[in-house]
Short mmCIF file of C-alpha atoms and ligand atoms in Angstrom, two decimals:
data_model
loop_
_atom_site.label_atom_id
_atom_site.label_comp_id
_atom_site.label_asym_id
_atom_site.label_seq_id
_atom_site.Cartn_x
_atom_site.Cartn_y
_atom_site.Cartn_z
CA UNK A 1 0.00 0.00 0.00
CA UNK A 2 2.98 2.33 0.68
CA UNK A 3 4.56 1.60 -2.76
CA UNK A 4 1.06 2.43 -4.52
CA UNK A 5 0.52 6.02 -2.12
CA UNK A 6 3.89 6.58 -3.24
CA UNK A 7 5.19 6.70 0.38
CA UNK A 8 8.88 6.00 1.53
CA UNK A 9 7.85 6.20 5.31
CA UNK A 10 5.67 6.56 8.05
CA UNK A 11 6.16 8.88 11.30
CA UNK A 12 6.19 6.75 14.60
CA UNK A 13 3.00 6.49 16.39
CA UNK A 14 2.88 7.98 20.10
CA UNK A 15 4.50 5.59 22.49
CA UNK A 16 1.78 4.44 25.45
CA UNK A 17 4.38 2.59 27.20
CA UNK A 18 7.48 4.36 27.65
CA UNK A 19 6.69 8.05 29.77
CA UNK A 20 10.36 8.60 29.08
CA UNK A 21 10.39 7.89 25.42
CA UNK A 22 10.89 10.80 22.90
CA UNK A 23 7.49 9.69 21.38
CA UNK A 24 6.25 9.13 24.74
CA UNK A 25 2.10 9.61 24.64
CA UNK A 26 1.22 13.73 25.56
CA UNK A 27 -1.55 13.68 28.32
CA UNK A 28 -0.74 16.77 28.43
CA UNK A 29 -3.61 19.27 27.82
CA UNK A 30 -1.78 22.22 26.96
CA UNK A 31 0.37 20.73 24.06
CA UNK A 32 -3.20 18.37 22.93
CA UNK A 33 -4.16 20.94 19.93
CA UNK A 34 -1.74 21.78 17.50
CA UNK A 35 -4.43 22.24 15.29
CA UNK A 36 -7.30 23.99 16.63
CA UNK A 37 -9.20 25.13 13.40
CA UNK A 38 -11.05 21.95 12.82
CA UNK A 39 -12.91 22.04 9.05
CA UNK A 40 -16.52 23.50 9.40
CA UNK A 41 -19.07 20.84 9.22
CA UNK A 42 -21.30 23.58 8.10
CA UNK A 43 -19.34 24.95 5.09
CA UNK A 44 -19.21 24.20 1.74
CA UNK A 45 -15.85 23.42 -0.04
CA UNK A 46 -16.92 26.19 -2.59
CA UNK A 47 -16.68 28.36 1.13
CA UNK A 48 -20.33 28.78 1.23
CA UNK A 49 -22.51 28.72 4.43
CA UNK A 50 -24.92 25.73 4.76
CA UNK A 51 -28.30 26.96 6.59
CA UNK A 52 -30.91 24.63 5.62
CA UNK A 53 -31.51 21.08 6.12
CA UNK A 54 -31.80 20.32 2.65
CA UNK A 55 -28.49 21.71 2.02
CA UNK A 56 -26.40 19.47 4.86
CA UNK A 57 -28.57 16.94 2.88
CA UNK A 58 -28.06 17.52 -0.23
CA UNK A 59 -24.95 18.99 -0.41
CA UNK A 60 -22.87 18.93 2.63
CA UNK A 61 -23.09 15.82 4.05
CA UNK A 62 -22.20 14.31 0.70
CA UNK A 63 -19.16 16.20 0.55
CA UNK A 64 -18.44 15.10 4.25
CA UNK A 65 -19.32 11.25 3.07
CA UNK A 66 -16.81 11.09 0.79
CA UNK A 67 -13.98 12.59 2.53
CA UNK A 68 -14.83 9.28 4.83
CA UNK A 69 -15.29 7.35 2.02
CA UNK A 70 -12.06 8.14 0.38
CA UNK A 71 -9.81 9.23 2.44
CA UNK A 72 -10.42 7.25 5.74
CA UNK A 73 -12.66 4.51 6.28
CA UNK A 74 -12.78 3.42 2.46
CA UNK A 75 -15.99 2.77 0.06
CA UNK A 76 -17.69 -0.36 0.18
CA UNK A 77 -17.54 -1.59 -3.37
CA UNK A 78 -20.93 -1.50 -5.43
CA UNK A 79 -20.44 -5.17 -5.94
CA UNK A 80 -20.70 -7.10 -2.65
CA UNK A 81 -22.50 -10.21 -2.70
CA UNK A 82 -26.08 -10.90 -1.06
CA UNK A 83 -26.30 -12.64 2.22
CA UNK A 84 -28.54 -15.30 2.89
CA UNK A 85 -30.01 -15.59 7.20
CA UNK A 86 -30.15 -19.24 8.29
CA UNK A 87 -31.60 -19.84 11.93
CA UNK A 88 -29.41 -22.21 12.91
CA UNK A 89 -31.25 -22.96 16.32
CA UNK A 90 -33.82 -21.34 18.35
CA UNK A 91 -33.28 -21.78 22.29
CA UNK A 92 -35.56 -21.50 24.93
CA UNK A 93 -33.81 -20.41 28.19
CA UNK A 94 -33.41 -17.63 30.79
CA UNK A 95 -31.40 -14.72 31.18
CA UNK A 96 -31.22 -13.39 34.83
CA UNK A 97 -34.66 -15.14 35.49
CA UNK A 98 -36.28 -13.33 32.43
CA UNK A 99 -37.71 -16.35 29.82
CA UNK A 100 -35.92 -15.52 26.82
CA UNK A 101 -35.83 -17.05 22.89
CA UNK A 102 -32.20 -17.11 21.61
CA UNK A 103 -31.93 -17.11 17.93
CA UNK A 104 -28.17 -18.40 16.96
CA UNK A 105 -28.36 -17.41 12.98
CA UNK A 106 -25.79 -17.45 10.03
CA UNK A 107 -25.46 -15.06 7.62
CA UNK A 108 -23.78 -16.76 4.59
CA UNK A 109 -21.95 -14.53 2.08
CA UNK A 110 -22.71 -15.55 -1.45
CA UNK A 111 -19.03 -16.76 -2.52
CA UNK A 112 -19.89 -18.27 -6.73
CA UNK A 113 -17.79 -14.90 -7.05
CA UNK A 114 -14.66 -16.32 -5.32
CA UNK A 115 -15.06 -19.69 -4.00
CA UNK A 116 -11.82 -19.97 -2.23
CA UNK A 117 -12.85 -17.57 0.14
CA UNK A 118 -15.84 -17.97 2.64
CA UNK A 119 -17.60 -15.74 5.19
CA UNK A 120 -20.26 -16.64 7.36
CA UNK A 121 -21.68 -13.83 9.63
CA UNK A 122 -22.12 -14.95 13.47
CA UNK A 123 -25.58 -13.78 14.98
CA UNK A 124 -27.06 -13.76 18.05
CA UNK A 125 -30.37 -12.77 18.86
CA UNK A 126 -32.27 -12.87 22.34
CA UNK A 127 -35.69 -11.85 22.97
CA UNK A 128 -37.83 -12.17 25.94
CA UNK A 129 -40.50 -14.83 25.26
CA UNK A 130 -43.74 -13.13 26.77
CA UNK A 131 -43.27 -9.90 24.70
CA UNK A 132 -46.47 -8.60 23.26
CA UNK A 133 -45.05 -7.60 20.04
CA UNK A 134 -41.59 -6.63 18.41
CA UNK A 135 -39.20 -5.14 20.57
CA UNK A 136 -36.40 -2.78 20.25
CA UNK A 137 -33.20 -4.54 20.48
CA UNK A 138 -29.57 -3.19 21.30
CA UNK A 139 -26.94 -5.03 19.33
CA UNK A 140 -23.22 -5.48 20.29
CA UNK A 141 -20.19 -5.61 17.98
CA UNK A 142 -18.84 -8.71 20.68
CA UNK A 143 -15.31 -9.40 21.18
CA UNK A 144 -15.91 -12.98 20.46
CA UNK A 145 -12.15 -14.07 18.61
CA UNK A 146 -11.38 -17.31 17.05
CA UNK A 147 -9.76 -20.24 19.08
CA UNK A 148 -5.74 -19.04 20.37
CA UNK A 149 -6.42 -15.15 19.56
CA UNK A 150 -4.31 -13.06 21.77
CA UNK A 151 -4.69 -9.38 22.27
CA UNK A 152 -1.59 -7.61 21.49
CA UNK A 153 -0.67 -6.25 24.46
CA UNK A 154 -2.28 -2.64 24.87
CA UNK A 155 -0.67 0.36 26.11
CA UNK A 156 -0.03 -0.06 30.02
CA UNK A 157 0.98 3.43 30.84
CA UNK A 158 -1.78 4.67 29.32
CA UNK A 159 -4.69 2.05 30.30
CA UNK A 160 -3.55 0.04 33.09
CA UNK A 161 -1.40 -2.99 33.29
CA UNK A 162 -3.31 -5.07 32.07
CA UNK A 163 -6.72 -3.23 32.53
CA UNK A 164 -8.55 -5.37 35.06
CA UNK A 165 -11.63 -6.86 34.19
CA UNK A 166 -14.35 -5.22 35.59
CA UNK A 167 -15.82 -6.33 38.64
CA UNK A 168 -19.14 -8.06 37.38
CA UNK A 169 -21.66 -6.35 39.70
CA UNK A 170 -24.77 -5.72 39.02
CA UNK A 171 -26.46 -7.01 36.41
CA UNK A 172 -25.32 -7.86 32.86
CA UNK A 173 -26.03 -5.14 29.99
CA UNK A 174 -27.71 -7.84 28.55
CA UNK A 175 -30.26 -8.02 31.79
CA UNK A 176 -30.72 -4.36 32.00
CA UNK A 177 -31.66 -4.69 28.68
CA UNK A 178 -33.93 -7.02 29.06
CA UNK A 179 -35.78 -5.21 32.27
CA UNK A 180 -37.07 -2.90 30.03
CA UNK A 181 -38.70 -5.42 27.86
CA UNK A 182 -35.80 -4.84 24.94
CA UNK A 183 -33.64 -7.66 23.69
CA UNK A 184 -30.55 -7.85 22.66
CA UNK A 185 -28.22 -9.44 19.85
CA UNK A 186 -24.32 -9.73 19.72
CA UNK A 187 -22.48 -9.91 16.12
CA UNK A 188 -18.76 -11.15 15.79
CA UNK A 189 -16.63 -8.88 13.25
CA UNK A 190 -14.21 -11.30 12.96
CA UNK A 191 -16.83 -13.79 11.44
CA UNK A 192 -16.80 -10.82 8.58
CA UNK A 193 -13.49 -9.32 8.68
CA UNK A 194 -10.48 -10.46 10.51
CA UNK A 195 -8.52 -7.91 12.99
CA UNK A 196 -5.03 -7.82 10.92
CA UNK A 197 -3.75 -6.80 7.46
CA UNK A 198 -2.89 -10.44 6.49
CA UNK A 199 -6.46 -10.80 6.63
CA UNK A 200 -7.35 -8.78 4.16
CA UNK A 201 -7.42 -10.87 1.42
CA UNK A 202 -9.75 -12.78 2.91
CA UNK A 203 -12.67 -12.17 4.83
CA UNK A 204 -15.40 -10.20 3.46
CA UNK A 205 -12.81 -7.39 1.37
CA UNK A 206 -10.53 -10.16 0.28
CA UNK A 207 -14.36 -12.01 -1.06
CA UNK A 208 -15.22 -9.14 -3.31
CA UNK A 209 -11.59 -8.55 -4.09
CA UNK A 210 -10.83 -12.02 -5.46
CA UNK A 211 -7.79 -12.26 -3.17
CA UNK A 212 -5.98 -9.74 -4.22
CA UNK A 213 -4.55 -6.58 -2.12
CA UNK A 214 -6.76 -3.67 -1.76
CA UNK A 215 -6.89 -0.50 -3.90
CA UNK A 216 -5.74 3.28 -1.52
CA UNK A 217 -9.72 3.96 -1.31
CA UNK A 218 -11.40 0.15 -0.68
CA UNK A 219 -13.06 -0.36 2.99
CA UNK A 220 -10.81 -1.02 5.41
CA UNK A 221 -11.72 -3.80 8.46
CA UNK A 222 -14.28 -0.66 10.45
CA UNK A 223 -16.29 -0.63 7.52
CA UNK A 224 -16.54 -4.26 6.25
CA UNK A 225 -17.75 -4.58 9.94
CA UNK A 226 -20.06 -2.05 9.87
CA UNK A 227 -21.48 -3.51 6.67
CA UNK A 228 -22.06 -6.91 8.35
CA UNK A 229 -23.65 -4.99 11.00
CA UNK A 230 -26.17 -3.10 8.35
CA UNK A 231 -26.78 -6.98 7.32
CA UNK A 232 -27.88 -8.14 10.68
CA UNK A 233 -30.08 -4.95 10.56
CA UNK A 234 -31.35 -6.59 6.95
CA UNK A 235 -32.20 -10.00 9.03
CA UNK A 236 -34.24 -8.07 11.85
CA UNK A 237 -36.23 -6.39 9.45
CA UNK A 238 -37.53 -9.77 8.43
CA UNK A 239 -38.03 -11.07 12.31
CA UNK A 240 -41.24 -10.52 13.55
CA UNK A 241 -40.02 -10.21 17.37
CA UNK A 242 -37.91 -7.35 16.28
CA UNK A 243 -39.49 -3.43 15.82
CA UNK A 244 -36.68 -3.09 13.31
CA UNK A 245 -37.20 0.66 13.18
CA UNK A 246 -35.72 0.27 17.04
CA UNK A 247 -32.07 -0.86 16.81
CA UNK A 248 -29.23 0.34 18.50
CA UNK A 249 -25.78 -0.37 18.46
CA UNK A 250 -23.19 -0.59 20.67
CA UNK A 251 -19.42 -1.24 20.69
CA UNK A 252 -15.94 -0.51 22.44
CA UNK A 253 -12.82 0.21 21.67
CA UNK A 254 -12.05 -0.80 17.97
CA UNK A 255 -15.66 -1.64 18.07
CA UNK A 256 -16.56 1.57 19.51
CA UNK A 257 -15.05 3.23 16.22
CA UNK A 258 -17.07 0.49 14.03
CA UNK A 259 -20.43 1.31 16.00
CA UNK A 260 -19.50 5.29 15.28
CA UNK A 261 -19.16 4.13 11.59
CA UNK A 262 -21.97 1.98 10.97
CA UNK A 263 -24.78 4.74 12.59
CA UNK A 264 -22.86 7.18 10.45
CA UNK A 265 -23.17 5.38 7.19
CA UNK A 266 -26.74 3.28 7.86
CA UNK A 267 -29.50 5.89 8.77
CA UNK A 268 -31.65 2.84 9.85
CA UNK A 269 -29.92 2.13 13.07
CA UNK A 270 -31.82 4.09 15.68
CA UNK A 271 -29.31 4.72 18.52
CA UNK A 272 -25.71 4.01 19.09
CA UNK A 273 -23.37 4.00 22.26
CA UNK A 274 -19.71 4.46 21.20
CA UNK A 275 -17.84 3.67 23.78
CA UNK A 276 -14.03 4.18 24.05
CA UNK A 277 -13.64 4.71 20.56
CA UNK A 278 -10.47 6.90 20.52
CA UNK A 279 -8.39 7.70 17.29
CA UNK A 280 -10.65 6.24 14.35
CA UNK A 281 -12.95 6.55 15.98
CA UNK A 282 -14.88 10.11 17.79
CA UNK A 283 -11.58 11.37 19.07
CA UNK A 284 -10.65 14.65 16.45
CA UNK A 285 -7.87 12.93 14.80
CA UNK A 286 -6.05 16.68 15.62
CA UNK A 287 -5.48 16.00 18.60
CA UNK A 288 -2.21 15.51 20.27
CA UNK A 289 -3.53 13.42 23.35
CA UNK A 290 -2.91 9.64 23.85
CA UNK A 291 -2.96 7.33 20.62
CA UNK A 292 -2.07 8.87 17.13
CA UNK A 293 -3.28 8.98 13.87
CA UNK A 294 0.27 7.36 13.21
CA UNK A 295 -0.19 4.78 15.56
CA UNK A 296 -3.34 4.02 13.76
CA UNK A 297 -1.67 3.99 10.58
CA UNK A 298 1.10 1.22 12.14
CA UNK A 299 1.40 -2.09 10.90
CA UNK A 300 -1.19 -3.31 14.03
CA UNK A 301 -4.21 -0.98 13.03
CA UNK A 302 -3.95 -0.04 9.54
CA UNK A 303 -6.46 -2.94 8.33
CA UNK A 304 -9.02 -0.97 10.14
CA UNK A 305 -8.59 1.62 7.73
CA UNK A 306 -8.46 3.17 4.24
CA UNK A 307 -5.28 2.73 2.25
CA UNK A 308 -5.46 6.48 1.83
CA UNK A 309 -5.66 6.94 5.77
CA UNK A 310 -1.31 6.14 5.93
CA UNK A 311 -0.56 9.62 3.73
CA UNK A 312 -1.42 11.50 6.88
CA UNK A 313 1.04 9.77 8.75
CA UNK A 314 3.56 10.57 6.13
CA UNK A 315 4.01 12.65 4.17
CA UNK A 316 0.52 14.76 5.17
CA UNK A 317 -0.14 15.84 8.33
CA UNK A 318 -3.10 15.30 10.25
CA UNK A 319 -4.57 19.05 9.54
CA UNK A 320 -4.49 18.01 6.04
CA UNK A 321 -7.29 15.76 6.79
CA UNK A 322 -10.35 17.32 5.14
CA UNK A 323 -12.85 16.25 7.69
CA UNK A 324 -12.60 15.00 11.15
CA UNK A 325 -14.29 12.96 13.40
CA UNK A 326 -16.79 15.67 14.59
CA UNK A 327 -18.41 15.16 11.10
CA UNK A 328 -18.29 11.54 11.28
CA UNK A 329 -20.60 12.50 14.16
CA UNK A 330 -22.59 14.59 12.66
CA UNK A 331 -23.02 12.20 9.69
CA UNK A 332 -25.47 10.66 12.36
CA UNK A 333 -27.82 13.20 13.01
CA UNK A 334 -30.75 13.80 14.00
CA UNK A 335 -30.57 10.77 15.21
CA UNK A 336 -28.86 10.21 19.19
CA UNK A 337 -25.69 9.35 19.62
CA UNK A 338 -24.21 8.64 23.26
CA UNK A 339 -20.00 8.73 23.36
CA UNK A 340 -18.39 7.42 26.81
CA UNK A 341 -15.09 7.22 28.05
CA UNK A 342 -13.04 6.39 30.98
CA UNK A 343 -10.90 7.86 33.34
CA UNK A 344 -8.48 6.03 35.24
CA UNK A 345 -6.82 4.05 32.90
CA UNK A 346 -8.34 5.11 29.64
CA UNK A 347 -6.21 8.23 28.50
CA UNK A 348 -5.42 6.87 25.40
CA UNK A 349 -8.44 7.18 23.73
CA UNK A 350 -8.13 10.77 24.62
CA UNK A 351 -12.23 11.26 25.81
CA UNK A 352 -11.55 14.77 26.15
CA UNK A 353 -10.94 14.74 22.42
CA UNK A 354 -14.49 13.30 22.12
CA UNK A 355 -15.67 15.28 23.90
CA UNK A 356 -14.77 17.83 21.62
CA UNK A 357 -16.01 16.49 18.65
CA UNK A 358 -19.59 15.69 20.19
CA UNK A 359 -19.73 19.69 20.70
CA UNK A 360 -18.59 20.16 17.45
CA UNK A 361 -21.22 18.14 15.96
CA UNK A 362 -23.62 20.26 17.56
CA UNK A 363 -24.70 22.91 14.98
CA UNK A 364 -25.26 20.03 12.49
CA UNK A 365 -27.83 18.39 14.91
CA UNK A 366 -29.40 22.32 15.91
CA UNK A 367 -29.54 22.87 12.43
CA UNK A 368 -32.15 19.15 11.87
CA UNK A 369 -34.23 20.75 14.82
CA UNK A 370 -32.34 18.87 17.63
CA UNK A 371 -30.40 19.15 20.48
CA UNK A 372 -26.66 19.73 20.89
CA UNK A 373 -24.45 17.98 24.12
CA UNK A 374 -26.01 21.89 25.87
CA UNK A 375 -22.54 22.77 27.20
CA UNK A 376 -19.15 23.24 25.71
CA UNK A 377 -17.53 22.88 29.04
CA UNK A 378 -15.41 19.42 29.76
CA UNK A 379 -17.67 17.73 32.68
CA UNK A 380 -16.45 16.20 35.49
CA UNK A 381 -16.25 12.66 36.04
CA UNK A 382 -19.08 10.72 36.09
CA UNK A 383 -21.63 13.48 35.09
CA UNK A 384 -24.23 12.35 32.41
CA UNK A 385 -24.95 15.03 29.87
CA UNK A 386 -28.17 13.09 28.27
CA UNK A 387 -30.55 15.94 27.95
CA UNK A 388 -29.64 16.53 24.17
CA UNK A 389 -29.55 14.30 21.34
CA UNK A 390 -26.10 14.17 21.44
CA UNK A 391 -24.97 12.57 24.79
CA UNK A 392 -21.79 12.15 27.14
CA UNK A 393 -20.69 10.76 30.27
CA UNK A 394 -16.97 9.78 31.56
CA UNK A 395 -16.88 7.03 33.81
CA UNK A 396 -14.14 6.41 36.56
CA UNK A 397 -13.60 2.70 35.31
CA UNK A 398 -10.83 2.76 33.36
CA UNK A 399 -11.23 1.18 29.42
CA UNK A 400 -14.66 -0.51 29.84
CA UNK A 401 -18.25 0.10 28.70
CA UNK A 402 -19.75 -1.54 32.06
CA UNK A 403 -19.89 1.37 34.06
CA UNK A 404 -22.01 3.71 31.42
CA UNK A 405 -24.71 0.91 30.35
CA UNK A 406 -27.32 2.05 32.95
CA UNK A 407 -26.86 5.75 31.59
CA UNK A 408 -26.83 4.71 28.23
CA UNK A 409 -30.14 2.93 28.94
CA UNK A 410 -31.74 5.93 30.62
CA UNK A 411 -30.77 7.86 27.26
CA UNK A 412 -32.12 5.03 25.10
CA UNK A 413 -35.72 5.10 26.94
CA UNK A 414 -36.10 8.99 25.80
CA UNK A 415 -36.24 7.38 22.21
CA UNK A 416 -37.44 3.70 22.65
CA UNK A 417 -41.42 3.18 24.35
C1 LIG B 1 -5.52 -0.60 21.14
C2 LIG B 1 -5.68 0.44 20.05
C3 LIG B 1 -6.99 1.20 20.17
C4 LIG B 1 -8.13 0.24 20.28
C5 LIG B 1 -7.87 -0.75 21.41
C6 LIG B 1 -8.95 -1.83 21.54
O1 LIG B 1 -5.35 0.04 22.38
O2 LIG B 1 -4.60 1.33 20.09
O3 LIG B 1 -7.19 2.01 19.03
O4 LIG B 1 -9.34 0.93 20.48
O5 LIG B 1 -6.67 -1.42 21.18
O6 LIG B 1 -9.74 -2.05 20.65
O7 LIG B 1 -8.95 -2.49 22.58
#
């Protein structure tokens, strides 16, 4: 990919390790923007003002689309083939002492194209058994890996060494899900894309591309994940226990950047809570504050992105960029998006970065007739900011989702009856 962008090297990502380092991770708040002019999600290129809705429609958001598109997450290509939803068993059980149906399904990628390669999509579904009618569900990108997958070993200075699992207490998200009559479903993205470049020509890119290496502006692993996502989505509008038109999607971490993705790209999902997502995710890619646009362009994360992505950790600079992340944001609205992060543990995904970006979003959400995050002021810990449609909360847990379910929930029942 280097060779075709023309590229003789990359700069160093920020190192989360080493304190001492000369690349050592800034947490410091006063060096964070070198950049502070972020491009105007409310501007044409042509410089003009955008002041009605039908213009971010017609015009703007397009523009801000394929930035993404191109020059970050990648385009899914026009040609990807159908996907066909076995039920592969139906279950009935219990969850917490609520009667529940579990649907375990298979979504099987259409391969005539390129037989060598196969994907089937991993699906769970759970419903409670005495609902009434369809129900809205919240779905999970899971970090379910295939048998001997070991994390590489994350950043300890920056999150914790290793982070410690949190303390289950409480209730599952699953059962508070479930106490308000909702179900739930978790997908596996590496059942549609595996988590490193070798896997690229494979999986559900390396299906469409015949095996062969990817062109600078084809999806990268975020996207082909948030495309398997939109295909669950496909499924549930056929299940008659599912209201469909209620879906929300959550995900941390990497999977926190591929639930920011998919409710950017599929206006059908109803509600998202992006948690952790960091650098690729809602963090403004500007910012100099825990993990890098360069470290996301290393050899460990660039799969996740567009080819394209690596020319800002070369020879570009990240203020070249001609969007950033508060427009990946805004490529959401109206609809509500809720972005957590930790503290304790979790300054590399920089959540005051954001932050940021979820005010910046703001006049795009005003502008559809909703409400902004209401304050432009970094909160303190643990304070939820869920009166707008935009919504925020920093937990004291460290790099988890646990601790922001239960407000997530309380912002999901605004939108969900
Ligand atoms: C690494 C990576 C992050 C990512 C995280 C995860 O820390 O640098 O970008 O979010 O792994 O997914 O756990």
């Amino acid at each position: 990919m280097m060779d075709k962008l023309n590229i003789k090297a990359l700069r160093p990502g920020a190192d989360g390790n080493n304190p001492n380092a000369p690349n050592a991770a800034n947490y410091d708040e006063a060096k964070a923007n070198p950049y502070p002019n972020l491009p105007e999600a409310l501007v044409l290129k042509d410089g003009k003002k955008v002041t009605t809705a039908k213009e971010w429609w017609n015009k703007r958001r397009p523009e801000i689309k394929e930035d993404f598109d191109r020059e970050i997450y990648g385009r899914v290509p026009k040609n990807v083939p159908k996907v066909t939803w076995e039920v592969a068993s139906v279950t009935d059980t219990t969850n917490g002492g609520v009667p529940v149906i579990v649907k375990k399904l298979i979504g099987h990628v259409d391969n005539s194209s390129y037989p060598q390669d196969t994907v089937n999509i991993q699906l769970t579904l759970t419903t409670p058994a005495k609902a009434s009618g369809p129900v809205p569900v919240i779905m999970q990108f899971g970090f379910v890996f295939p048998r001997g997958f070991r994390f590489p070993p994350r950043p300890a200075a920056a999150t914790g060494t290793p982070p410690p699992p949190p303390a289950p207490t409480g209730p599952t998200w699953q059962q508070q899900v479930l106490a308000q009559g909702w179900g739930y479903a978790i997908i596996v993205p590496n059942s549609i894309q595996a988590d490193n470049g070798a896997g690229l020509t494979k999986g559900i890119i390396g299906l469409v591309n015949k095996g062969q290496p990817r062109k600078p502006d084809d999806w990268g692993a975020l996207r082909a994940w948030a495309w398997g996502a939109s295909r669950a989505l496909d499924y549930f509008e056929t299940d008659k226990a599912v209201n469909a038109k209620e879906v929300g999607l959550e995900g941390h971490s990497r999977y926190g950047k591929a639930t920011l993705v998919t409710m950017a790209y599929d206006p059908r999902f109803a509600i998202a809570y992006v948690s952790s997502s960091g650098e690729g995710g809602a963090k403004l890619h500007r910012r100099n504050a825990g993990e890098l646009v360069e470290n996301v362009a290393s050899t460990g994360e660039y799969h996740w992105m567009a080819g394209n992505f690596l020319k800002y950790a070369g020879p570009l600079q990240w203020s070249d960029l001609p969007v950033d992340s508060h427009e990946l944001i805004a490529m959401c609205a109206p609809r509500p998006v809720f972005i957590g992060g930790g503290k304790n543990g979790d300054g590399w995904v920089d959540t005051r970065g954001m932050f940021m970006a979820a005010v910046t979003a703001g006049p795009v959400y005003k502008l559809l007739g909703k409400k902004d995050l209401g304050t432009t002021e970094f909160p303190p810990v643990e304070t939820a900011l869920i009166t707008g449609d935009i919504a925020f909360r920093q937990h004291s847990g460290g790099h988890t989702d646990v601790p922001n379910w239960p407000t997530f929930i309380e912002f999901a029942k605004k939108y969900f009856k």
